[in-house]
XYZ file of N, CA and C in Angstrom:
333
model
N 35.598 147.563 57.805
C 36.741 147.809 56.936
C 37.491 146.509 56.715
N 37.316 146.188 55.688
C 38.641 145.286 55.130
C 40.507 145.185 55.412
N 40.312 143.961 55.839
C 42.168 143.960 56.070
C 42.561 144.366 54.507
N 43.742 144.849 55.077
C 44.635 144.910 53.965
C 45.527 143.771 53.302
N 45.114 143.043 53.716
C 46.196 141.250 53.312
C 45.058 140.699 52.189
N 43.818 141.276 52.193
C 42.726 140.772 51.321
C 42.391 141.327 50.149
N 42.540 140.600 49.321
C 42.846 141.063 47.830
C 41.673 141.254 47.033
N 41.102 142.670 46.638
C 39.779 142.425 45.586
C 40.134 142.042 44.280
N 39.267 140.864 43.752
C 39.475 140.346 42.941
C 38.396 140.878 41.836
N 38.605 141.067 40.454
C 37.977 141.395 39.705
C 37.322 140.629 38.021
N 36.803 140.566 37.650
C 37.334 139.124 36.311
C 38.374 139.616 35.635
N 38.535 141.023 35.436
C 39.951 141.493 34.868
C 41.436 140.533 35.114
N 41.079 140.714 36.668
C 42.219 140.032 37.699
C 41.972 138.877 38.066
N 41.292 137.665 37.773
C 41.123 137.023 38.513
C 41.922 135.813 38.291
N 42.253 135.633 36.864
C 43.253 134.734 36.307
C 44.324 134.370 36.598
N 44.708 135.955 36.743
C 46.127 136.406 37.279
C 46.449 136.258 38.786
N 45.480 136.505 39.443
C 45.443 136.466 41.276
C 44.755 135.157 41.288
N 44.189 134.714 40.932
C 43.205 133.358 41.790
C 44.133 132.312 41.228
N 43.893 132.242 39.644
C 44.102 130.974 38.929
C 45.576 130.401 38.992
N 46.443 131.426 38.995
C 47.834 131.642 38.373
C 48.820 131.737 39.756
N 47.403 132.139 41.062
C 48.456 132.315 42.555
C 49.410 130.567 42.718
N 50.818 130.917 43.194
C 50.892 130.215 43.790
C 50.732 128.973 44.966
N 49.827 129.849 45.741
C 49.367 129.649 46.983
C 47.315 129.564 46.675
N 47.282 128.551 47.602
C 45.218 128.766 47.807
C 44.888 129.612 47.879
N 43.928 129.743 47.155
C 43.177 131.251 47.291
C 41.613 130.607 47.679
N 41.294 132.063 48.868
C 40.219 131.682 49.176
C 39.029 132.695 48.919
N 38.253 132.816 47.993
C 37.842 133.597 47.443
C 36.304 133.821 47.919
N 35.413 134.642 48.502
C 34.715 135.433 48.571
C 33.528 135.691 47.531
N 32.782 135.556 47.540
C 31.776 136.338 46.511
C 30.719 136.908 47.289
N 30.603 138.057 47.124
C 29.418 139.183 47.915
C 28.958 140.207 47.284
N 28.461 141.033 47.793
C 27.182 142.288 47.520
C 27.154 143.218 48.957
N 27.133 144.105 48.888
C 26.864 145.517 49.315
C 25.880 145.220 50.013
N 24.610 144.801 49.616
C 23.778 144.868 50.412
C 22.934 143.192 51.014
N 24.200 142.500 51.340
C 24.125 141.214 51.585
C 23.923 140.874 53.196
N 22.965 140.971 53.904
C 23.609 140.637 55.662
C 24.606 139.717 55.363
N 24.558 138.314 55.342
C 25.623 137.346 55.919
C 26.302 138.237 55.008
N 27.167 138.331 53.896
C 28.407 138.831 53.668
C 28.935 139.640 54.332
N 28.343 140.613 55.159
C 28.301 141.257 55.979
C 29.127 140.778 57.667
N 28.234 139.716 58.076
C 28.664 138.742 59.044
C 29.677 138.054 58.814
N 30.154 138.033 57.963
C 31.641 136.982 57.923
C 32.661 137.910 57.338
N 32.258 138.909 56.887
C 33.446 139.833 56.403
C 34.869 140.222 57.845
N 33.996 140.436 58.887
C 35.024 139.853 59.963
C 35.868 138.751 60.249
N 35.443 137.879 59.751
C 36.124 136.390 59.799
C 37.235 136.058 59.037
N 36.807 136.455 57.820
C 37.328 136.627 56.951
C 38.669 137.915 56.679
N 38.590 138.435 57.312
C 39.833 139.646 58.125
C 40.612 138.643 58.951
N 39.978 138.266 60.076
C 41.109 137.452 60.850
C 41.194 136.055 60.131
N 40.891 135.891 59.586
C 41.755 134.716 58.981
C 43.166 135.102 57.878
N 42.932 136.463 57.667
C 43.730 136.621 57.053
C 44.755 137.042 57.042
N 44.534 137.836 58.468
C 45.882 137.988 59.501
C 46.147 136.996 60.383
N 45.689 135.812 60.604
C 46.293 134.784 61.502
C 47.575 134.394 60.911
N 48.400 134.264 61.782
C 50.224 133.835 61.397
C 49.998 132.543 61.043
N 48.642 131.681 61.059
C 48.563 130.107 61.443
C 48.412 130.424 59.956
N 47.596 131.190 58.773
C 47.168 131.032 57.636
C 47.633 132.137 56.815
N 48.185 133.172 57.093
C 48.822 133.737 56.309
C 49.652 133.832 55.085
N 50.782 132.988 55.548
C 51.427 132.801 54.367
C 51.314 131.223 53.633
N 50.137 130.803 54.065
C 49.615 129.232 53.426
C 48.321 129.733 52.381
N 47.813 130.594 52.277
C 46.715 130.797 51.990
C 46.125 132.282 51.757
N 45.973 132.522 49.845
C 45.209 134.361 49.697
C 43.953 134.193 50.261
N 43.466 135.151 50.999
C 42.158 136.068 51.110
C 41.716 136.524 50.135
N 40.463 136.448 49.335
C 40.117 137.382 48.033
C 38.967 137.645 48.226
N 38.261 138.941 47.951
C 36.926 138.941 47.649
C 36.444 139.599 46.324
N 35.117 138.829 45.985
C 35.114 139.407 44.536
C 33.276 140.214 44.334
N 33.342 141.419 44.408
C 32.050 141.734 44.713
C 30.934 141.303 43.176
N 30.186 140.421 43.007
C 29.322 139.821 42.504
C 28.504 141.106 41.665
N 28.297 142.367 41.889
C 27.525 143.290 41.242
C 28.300 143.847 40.386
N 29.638 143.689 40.239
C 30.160 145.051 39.750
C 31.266 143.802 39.378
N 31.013 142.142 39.100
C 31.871 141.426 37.938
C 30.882 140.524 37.970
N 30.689 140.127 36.710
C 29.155 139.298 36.354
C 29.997 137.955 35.938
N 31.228 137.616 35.278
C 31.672 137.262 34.206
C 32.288 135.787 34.760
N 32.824 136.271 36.228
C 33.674 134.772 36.690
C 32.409 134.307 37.690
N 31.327 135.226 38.443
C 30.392 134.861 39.298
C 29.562 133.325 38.452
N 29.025 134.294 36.909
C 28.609 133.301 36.639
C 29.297 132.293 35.531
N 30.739 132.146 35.307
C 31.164 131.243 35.156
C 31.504 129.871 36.106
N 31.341 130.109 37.637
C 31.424 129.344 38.453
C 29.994 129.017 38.837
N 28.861 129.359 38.774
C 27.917 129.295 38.704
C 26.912 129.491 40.065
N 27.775 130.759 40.609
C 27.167 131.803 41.968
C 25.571 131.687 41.702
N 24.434 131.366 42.575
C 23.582 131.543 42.800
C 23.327 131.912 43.739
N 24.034 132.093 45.353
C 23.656 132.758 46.007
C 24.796 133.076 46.568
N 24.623 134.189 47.916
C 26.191 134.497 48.686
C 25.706 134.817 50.198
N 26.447 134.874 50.792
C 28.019 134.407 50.506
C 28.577 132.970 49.927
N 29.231 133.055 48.607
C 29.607 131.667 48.913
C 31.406 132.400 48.476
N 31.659 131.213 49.207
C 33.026 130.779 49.460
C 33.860 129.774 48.685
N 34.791 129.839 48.278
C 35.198 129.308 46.894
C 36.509 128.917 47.206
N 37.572 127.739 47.121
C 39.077 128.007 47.251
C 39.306 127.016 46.216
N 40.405 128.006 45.187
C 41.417 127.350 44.355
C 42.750 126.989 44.614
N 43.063 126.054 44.027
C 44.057 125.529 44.499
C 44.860 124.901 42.772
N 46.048 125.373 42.796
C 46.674 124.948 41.149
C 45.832 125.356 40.275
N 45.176 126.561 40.031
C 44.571 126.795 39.388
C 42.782 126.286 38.702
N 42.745 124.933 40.281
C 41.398 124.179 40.014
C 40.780 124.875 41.002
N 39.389 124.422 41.165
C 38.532 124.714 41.868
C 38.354 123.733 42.762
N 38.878 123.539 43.992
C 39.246 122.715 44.895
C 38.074 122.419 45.937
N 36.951 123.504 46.300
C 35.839 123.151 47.351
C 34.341 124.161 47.472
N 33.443 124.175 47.726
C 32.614 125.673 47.640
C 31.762 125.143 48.568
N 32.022 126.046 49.125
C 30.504 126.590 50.652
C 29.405 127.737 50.666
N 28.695 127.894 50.848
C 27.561 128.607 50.112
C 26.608 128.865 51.678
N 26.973 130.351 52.045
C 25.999 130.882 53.086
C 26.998 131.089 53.856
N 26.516 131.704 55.002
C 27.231 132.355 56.388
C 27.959 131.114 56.846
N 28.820 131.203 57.670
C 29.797 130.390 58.421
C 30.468 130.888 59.875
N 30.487 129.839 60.758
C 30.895 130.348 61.551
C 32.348 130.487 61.675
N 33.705 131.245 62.751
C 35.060 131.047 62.273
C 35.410 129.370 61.978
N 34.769 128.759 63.071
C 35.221 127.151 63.311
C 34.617 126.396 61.869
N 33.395 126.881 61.323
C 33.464 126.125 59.792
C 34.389 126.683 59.132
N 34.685 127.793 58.995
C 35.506 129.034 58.026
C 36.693 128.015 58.224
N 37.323 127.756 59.421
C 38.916 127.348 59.658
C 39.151 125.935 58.877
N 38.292 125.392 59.091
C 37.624 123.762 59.082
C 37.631 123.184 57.496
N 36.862 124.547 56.760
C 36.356 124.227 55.741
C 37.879 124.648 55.133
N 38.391 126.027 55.111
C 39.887 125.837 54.921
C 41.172 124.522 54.699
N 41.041 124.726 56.348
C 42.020 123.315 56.741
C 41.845 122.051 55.728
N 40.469 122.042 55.560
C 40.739 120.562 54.485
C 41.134 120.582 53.583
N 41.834 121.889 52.638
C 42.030 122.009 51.129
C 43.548 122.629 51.488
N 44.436 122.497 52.424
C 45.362 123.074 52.610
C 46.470 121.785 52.500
């Protein structure tokens, strides 16, 4: 189950929540029937309740089957990948499973 601090993002929404957030957004791209998305979907919960990243940084995930439009405008070829905007740019992308200590790491540098 998904925290509730983690925002599904949709291409409807994504302008509005990713592009337009104040704050980094760290965005998600997955599938239903993905293992690693699977494996980090935990991580990705506590990072999003940590008090250390909370209010520095959105949680988003954007499920890849069911929005075609921003996946492949960023040019998703595989997932999990991991995405954070920042001012409305596209600030870093990681691509595959992670452990918390890359997850924090890979964060921390765009913060």
């Amino acid at each position: 189950m998904s925290s509730a601090l983690i925002k599904n993002v949709t291409d409807a929404t994504f302008e509005g929540e990713v592009l337009q957030s104040a704050r980094p957004v760290l965005v998600d791209y997955w599938a239903v029937w993905c293992g690693p998305c699977k494996q980090i979907s935990p991580l990705l919960d506590e990072l999003a309740e940590d008090a250390a990243y909370k209010d520095r940084v959105v949680v988003a995930k954007m499920n890849v089957d069911e929005n075609r439009l921003i996946p492949s405008k960023y040019g998703i070829r595989g997932i999990p990948t991991l995405m954070i905007f920042k001012d409305g740019q596209l600030a870093a992308t990681k691509v595959g499973a992670v452990t918390k200590a890359q997850l924090t790491a890979f964060v921390d540098s765009k913060l």
